[in-house]
mmCIF file with all atom_site columns, C-alpha atoms in Angstrom:
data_model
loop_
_atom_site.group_PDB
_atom_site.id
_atom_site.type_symbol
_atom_site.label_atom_id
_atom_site.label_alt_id
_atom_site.label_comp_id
_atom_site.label_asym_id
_atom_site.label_entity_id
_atom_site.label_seq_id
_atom_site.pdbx_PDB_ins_code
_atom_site.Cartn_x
_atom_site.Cartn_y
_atom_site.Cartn_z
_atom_site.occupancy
_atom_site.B_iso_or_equiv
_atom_site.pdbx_formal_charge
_atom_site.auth_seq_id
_atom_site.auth_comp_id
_atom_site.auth_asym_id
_atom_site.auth_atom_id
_atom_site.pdbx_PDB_model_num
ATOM 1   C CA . UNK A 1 1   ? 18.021  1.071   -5.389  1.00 77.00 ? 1   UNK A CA 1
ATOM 2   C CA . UNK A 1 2   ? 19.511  2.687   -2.127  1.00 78.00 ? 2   UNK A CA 1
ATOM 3   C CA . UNK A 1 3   ? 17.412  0.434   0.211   1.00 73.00 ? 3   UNK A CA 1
ATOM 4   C CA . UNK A 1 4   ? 18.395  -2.730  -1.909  1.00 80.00 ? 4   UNK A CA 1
ATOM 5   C CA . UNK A 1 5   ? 22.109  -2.059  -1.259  1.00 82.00 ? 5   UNK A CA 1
ATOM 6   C CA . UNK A 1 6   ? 21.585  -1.703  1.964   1.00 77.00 ? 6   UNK A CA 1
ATOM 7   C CA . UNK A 1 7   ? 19.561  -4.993  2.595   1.00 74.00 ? 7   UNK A CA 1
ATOM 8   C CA . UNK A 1 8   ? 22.143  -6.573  0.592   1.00 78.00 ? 8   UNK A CA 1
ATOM 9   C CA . UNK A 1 9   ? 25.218  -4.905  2.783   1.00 75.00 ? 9   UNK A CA 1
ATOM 10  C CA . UNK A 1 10  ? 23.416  -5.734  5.896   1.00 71.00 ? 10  UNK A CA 1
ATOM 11  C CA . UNK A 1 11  ? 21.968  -9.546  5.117   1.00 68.00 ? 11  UNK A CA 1
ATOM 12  C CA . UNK A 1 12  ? 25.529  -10.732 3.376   1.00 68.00 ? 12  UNK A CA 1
ATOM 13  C CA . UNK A 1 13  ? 27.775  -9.111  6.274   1.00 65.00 ? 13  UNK A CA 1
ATOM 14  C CA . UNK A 1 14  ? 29.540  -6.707  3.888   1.00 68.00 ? 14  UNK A CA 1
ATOM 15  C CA . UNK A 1 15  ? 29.614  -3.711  6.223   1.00 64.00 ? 15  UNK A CA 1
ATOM 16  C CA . UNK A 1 16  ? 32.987  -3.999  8.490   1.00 58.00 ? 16  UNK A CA 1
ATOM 17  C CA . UNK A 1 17  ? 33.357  -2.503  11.802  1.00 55.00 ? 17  UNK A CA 1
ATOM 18  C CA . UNK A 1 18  ? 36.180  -1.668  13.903  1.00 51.00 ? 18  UNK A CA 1
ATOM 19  C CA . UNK A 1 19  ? 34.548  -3.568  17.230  1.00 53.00 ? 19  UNK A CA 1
ATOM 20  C CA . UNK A 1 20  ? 33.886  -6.737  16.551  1.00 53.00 ? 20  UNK A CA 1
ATOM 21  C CA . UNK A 1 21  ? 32.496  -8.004  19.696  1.00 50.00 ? 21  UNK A CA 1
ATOM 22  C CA . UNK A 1 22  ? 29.622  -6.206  19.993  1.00 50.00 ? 22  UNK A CA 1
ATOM 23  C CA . UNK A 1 23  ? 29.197  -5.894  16.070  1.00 50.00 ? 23  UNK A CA 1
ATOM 24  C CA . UNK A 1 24  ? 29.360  -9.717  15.942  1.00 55.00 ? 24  UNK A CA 1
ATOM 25  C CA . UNK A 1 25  ? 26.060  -10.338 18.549  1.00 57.00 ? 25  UNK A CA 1
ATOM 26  C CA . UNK A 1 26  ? 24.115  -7.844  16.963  1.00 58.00 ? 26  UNK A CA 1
ATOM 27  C CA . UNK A 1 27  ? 25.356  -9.087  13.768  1.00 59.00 ? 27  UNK A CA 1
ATOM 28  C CA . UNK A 1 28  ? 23.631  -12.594 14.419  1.00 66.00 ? 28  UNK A CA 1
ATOM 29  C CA . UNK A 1 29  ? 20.601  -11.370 15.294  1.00 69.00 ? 29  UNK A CA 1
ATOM 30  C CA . UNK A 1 30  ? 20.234  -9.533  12.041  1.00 70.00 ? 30  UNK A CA 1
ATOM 31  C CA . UNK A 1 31  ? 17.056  -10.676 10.211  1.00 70.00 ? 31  UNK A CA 1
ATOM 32  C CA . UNK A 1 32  ? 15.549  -12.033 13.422  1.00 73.00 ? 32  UNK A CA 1
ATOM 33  C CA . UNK A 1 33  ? 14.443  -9.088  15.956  1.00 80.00 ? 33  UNK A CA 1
ATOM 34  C CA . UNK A 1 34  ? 12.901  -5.958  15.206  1.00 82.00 ? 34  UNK A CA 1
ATOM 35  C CA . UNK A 1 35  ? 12.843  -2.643  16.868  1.00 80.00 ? 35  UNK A CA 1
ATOM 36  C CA . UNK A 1 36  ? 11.629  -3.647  20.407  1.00 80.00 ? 36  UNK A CA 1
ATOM 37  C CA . UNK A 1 37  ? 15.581  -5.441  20.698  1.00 77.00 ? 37  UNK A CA 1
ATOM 38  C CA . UNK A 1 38  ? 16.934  -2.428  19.307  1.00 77.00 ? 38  UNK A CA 1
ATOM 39  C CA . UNK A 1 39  ? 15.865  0.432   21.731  1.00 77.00 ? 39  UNK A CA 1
ATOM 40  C CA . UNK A 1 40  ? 15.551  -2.555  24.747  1.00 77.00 ? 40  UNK A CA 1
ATOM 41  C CA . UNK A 1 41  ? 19.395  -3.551  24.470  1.00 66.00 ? 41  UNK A CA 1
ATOM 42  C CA . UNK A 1 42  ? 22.313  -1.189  25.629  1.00 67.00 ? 42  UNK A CA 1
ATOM 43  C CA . UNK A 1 43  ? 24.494  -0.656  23.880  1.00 65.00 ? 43  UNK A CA 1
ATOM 44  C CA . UNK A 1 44  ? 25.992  2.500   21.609  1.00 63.00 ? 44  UNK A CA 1
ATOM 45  C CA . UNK A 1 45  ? 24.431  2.850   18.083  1.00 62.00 ? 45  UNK A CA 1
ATOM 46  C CA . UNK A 1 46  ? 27.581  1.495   16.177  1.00 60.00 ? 46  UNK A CA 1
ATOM 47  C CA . UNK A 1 47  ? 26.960  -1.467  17.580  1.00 62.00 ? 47  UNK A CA 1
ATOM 48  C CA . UNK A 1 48  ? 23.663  -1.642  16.347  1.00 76.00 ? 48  UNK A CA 1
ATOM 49  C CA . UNK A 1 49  ? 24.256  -0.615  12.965  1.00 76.00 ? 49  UNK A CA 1
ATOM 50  C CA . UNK A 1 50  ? 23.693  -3.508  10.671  1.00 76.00 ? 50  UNK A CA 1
ATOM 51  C CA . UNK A 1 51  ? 20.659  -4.205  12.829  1.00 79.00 ? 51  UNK A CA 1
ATOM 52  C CA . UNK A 1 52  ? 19.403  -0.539  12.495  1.00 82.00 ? 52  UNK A CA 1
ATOM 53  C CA . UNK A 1 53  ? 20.015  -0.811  8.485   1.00 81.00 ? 53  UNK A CA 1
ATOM 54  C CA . UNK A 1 54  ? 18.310  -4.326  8.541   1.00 81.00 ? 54  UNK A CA 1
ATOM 55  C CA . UNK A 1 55  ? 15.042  -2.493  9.583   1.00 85.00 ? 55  UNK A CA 1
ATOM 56  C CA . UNK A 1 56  ? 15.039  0.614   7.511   1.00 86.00 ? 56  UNK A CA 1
ATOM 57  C CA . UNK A 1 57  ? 13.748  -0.738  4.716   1.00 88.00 ? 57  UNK A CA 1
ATOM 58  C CA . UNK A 1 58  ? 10.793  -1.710  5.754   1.00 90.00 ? 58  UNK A CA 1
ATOM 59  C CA . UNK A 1 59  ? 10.249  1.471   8.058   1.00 92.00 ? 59  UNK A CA 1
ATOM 60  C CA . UNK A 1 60  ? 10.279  2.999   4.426   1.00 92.00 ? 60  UNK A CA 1
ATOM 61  C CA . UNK A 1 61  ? 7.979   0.790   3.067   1.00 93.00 ? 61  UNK A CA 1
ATOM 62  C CA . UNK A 1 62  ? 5.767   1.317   6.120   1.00 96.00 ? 62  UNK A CA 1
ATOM 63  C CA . UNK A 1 63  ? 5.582   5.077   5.576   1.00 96.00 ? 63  UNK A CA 1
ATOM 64  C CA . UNK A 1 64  ? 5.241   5.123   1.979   1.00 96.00 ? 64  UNK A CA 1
ATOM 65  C CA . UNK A 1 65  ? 2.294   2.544   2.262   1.00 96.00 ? 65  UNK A CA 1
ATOM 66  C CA . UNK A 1 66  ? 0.864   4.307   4.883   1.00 97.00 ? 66  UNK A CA 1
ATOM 67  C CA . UNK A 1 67  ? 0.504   7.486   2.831   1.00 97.00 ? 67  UNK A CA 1
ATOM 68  C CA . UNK A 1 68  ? -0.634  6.146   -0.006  1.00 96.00 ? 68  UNK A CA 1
ATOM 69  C CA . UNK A 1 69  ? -3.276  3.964   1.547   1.00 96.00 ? 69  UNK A CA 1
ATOM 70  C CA . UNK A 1 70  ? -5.062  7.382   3.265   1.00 96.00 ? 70  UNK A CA 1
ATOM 71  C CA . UNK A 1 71  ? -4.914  8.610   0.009   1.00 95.00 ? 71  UNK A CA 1
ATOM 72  C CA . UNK A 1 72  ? -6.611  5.399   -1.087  1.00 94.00 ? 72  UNK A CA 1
ATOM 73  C CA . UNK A 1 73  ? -9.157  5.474   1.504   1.00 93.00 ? 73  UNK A CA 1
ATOM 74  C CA . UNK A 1 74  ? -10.055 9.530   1.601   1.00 92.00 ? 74  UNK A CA 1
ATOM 75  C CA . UNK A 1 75  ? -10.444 8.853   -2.172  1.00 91.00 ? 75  UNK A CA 1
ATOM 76  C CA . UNK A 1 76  ? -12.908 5.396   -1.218  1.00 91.00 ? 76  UNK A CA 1
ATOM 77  C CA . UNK A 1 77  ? -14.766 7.424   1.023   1.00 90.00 ? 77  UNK A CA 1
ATOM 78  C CA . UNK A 1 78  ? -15.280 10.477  -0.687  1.00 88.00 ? 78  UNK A CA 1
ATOM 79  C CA . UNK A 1 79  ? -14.976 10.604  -4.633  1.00 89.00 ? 79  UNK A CA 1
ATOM 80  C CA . UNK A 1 80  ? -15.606 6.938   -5.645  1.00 89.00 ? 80  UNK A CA 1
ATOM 81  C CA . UNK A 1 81  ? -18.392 6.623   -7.683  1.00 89.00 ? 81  UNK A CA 1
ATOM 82  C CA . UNK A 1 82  ? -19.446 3.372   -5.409  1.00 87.00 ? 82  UNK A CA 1
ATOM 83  C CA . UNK A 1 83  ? -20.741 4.694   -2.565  1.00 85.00 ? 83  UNK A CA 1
ATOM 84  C CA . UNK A 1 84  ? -20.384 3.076   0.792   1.00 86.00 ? 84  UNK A CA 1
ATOM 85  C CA . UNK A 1 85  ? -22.089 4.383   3.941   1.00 87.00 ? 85  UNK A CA 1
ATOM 86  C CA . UNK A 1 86  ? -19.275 4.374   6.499   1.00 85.00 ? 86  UNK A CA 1
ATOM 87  C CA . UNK A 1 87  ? -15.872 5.658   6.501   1.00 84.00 ? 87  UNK A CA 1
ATOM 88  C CA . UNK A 1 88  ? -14.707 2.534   7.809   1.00 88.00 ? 88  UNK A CA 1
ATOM 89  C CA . UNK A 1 89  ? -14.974 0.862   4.187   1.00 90.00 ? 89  UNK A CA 1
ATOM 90  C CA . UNK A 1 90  ? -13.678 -1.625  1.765   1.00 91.00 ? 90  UNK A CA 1
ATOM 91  C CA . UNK A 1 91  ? -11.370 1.029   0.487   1.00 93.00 ? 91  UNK A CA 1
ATOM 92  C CA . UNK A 1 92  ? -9.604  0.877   4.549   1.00 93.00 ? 92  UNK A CA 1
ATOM 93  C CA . UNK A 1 93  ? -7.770  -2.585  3.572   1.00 94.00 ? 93  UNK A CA 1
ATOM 94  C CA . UNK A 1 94  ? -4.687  -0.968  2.815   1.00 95.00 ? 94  UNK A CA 1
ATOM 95  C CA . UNK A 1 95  ? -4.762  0.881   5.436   1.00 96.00 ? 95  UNK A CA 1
ATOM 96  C CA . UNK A 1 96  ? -5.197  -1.884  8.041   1.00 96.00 ? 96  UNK A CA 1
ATOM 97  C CA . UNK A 1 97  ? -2.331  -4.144  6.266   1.00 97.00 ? 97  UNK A CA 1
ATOM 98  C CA . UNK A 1 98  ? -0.023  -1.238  6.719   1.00 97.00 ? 98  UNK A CA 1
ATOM 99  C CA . UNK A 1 99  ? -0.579  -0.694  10.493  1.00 97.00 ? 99  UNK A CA 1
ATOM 100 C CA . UNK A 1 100 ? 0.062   -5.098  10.410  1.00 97.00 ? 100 UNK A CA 1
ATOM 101 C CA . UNK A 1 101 ? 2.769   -4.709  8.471   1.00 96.00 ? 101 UNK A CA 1
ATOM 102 C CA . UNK A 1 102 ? 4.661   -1.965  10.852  1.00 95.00 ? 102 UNK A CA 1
ATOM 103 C CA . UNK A 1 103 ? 3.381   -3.789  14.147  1.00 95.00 ? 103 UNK A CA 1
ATOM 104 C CA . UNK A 1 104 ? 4.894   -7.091  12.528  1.00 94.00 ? 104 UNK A CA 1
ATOM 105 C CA . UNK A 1 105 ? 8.083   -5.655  12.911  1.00 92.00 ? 105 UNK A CA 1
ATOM 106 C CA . UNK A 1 106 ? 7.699   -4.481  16.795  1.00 91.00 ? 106 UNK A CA 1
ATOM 107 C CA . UNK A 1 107 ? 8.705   -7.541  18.309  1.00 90.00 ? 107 UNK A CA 1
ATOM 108 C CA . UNK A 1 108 ? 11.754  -9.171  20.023  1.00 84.00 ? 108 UNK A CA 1
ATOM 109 C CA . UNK A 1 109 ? 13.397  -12.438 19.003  1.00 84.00 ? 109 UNK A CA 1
ATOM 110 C CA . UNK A 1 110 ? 10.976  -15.146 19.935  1.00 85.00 ? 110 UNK A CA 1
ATOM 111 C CA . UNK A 1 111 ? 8.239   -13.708 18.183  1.00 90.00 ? 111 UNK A CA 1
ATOM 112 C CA . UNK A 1 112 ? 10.003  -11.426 15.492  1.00 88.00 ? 112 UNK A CA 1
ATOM 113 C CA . UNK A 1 113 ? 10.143  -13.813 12.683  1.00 88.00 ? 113 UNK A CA 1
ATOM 114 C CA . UNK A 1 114 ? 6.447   -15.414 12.638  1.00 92.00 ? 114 UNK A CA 1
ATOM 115 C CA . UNK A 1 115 ? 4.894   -11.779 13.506  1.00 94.00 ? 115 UNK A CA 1
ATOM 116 C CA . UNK A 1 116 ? 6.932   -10.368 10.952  1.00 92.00 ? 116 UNK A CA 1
ATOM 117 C CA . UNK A 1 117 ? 5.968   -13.044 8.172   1.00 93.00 ? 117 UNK A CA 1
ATOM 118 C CA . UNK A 1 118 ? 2.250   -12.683 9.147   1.00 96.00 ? 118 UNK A CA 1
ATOM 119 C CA . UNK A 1 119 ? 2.393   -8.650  8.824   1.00 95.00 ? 119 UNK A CA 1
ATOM 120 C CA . UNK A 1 120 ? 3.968   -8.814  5.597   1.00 94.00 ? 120 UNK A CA 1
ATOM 121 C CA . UNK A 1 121 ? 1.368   -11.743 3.949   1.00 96.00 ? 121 UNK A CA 1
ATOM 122 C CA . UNK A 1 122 ? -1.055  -9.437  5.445   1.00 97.00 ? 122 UNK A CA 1
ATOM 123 C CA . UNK A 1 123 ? -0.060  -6.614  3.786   1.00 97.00 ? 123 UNK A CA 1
ATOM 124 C CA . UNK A 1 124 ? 0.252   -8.218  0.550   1.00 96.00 ? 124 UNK A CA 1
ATOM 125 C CA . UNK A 1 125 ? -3.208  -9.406  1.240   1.00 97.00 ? 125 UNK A CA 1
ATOM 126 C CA . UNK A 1 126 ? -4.895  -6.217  1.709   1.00 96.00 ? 126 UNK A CA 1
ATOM 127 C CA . UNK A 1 127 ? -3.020  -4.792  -1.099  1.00 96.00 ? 127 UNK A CA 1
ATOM 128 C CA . UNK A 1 128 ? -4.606  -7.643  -3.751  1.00 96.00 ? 128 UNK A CA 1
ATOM 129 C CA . UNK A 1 129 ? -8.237  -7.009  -1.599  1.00 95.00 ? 129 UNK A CA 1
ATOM 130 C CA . UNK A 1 130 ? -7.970  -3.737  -2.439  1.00 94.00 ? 130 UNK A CA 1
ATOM 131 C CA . UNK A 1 131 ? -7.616  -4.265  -6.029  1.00 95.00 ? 131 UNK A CA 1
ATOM 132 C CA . UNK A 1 132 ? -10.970 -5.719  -6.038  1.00 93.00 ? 132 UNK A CA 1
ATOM 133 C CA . UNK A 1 133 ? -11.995 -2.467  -4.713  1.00 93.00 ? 133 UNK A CA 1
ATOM 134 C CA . UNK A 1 134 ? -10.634 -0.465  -7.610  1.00 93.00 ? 134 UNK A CA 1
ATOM 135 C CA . UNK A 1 135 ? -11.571 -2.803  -10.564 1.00 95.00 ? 135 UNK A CA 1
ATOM 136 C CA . UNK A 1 136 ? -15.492 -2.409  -9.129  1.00 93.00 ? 136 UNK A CA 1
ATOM 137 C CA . UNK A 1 137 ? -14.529 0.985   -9.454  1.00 94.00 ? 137 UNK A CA 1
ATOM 138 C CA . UNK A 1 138 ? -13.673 0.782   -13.051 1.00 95.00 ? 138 UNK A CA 1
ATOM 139 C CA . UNK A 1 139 ? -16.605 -1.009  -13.912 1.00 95.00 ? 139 UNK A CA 1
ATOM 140 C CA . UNK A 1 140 ? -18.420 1.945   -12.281 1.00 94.00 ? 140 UNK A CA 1
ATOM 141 C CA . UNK A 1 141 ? -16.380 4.452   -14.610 1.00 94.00 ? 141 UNK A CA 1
ATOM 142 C CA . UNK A 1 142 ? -17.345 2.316   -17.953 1.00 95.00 ? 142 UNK A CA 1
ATOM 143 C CA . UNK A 1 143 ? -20.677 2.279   -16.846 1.00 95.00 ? 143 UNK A CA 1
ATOM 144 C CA . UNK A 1 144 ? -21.097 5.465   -16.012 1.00 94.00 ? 144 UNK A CA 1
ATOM 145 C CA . UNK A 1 145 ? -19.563 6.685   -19.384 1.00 95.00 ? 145 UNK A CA 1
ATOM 146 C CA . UNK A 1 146 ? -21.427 4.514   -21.356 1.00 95.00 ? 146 UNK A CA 1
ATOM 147 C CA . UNK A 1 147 ? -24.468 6.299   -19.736 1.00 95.00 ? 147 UNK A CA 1
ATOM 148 C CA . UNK A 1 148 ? -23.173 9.715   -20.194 1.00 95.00 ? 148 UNK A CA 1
ATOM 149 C CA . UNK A 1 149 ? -22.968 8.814   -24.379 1.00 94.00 ? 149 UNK A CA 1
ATOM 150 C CA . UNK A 1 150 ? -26.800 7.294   -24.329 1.00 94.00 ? 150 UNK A CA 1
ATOM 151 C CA . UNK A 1 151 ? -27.598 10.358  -23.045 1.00 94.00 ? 151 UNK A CA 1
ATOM 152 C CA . UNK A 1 152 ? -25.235 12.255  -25.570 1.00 92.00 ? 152 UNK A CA 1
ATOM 153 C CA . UNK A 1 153 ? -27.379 10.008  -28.046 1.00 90.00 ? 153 UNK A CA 1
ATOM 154 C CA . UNK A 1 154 ? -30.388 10.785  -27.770 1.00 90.00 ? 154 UNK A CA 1
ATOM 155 C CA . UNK A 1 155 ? -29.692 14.755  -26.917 1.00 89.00 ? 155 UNK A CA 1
ATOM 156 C CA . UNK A 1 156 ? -28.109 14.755  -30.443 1.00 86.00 ? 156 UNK A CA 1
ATOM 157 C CA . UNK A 1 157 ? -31.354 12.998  -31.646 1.00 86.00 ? 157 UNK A CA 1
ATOM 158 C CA . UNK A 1 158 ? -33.934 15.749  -29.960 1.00 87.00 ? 158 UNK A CA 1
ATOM 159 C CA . UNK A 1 159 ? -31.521 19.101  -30.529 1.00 84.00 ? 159 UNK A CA 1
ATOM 160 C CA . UNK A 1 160 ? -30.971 17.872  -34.466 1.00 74.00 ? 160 UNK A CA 1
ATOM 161 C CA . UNK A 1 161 ? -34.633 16.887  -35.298 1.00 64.00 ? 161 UNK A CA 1
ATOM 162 C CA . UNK A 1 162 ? -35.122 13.395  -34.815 1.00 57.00 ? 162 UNK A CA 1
ATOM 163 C CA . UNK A 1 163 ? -31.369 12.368  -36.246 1.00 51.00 ? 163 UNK A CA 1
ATOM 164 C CA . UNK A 1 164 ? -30.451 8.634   -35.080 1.00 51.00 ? 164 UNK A CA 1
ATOM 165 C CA . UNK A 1 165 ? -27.194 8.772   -35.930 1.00 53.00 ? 165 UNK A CA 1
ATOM 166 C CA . UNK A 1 166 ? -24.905 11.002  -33.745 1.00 50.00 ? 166 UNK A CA 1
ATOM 167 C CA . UNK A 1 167 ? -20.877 10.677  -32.678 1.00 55.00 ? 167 UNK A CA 1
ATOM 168 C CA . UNK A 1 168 ? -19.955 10.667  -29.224 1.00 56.00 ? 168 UNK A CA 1
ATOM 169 C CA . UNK A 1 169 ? -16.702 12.026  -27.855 1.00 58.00 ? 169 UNK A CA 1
ATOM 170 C CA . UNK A 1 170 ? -14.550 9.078   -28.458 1.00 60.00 ? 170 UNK A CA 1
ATOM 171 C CA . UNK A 1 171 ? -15.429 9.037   -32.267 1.00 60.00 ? 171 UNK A CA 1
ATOM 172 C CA . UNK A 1 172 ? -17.656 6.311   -31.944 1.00 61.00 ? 172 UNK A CA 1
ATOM 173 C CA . UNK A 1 173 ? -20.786 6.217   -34.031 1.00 59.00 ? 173 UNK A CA 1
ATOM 174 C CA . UNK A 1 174 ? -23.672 5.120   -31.607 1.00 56.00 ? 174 UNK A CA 1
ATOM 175 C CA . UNK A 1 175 ? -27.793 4.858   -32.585 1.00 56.00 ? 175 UNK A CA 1
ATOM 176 C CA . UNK A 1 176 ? -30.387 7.285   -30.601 1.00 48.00 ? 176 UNK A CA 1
ATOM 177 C CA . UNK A 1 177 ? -32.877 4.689   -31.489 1.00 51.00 ? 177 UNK A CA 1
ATOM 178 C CA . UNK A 1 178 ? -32.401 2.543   -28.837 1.00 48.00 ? 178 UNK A CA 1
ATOM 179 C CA . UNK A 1 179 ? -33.335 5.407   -26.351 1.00 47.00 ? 179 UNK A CA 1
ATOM 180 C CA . UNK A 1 180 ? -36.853 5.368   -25.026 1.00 50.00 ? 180 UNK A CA 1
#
């Protein structure tokens, strides 16, 4: 809620200042440089306040997403029950839409507003790729629990003495006869 106050303050010129020259020009360019025109121009950090606060959300974003997505990808690499051979994997997307997403946001004003627009599609992008990469994974899971209770089947049906009728952990009633 924090960061949507401040992108509010900062995009709707709500934050006053007592200079007003030097708030003004970094004022306009609000929105349409990133970091490399903040630590290139001089200048003291009250002027470059509202430009500063224009960026922090996303620097947020960046290292939130960044966390999460090596979680994502230790967890693609080394407990998913698909299996790929390499650790650079499907399960990386994230990861690589993050990195676009933060160098979107390096450049100066002639190139700050398409880079930035193309890191943030990108990491939108890799976020819905990504999702394809966990619904394979739940497929896996049913699958993989559906063969845990054949084999709970027809256990039940060689411990109990030929028995085709045995319940499974979820309560569901399932038929040993169809095992081999």
């Amino acid at each position: 809620i924090c960061l949507v106050i401040i992108g509010v303050a900062v995009n709707f010129s709500l934050l006053n200042s007592d200079e007003e020259d030097d708030d003004e020009n970094m004022a306009i360019l609000v929105g349409r440089v990133g970091w490399y025109s903040f630590w290139s121009d001089d200048g003291h950090f009250s002027s470059k306040r509202d430009l500063f606060l224009s960026l922090l959300p996303v620097v947020f974003l960046f290292f939130t997403s960044l966390h999460l997505s090596i979680a994502m990808w230790r967890y693609g690499t080394s407990l998913s029950l698909v299996v790929y051979p390499s650790y650079f994997n499907p399960w990386c997307k994230q990861f690589i839409g993050t990195l676009l997403l933060g160098a979107g946001q390096l450049f100066g004003e002639g190139w700050y507003t398409a880079m930035s627009n193309i890191g943030q599609v990108s990491f939108v992008l890799s976020i819905i790729l990504e999702m394809n990469e966990v619904d394979k994974e739940l497929v896996a899971e049913a699958d993989f629990e559906d063969f845990l209770d054949e084999v709970e089947a027809y256990g039940n049906r060689i411990c109990l003495g030929g028995s085709s009728v045995a319940s499974n952990r979820n309560g569901k009633t399932t038929t040993a006869s169809t095992m081999p």
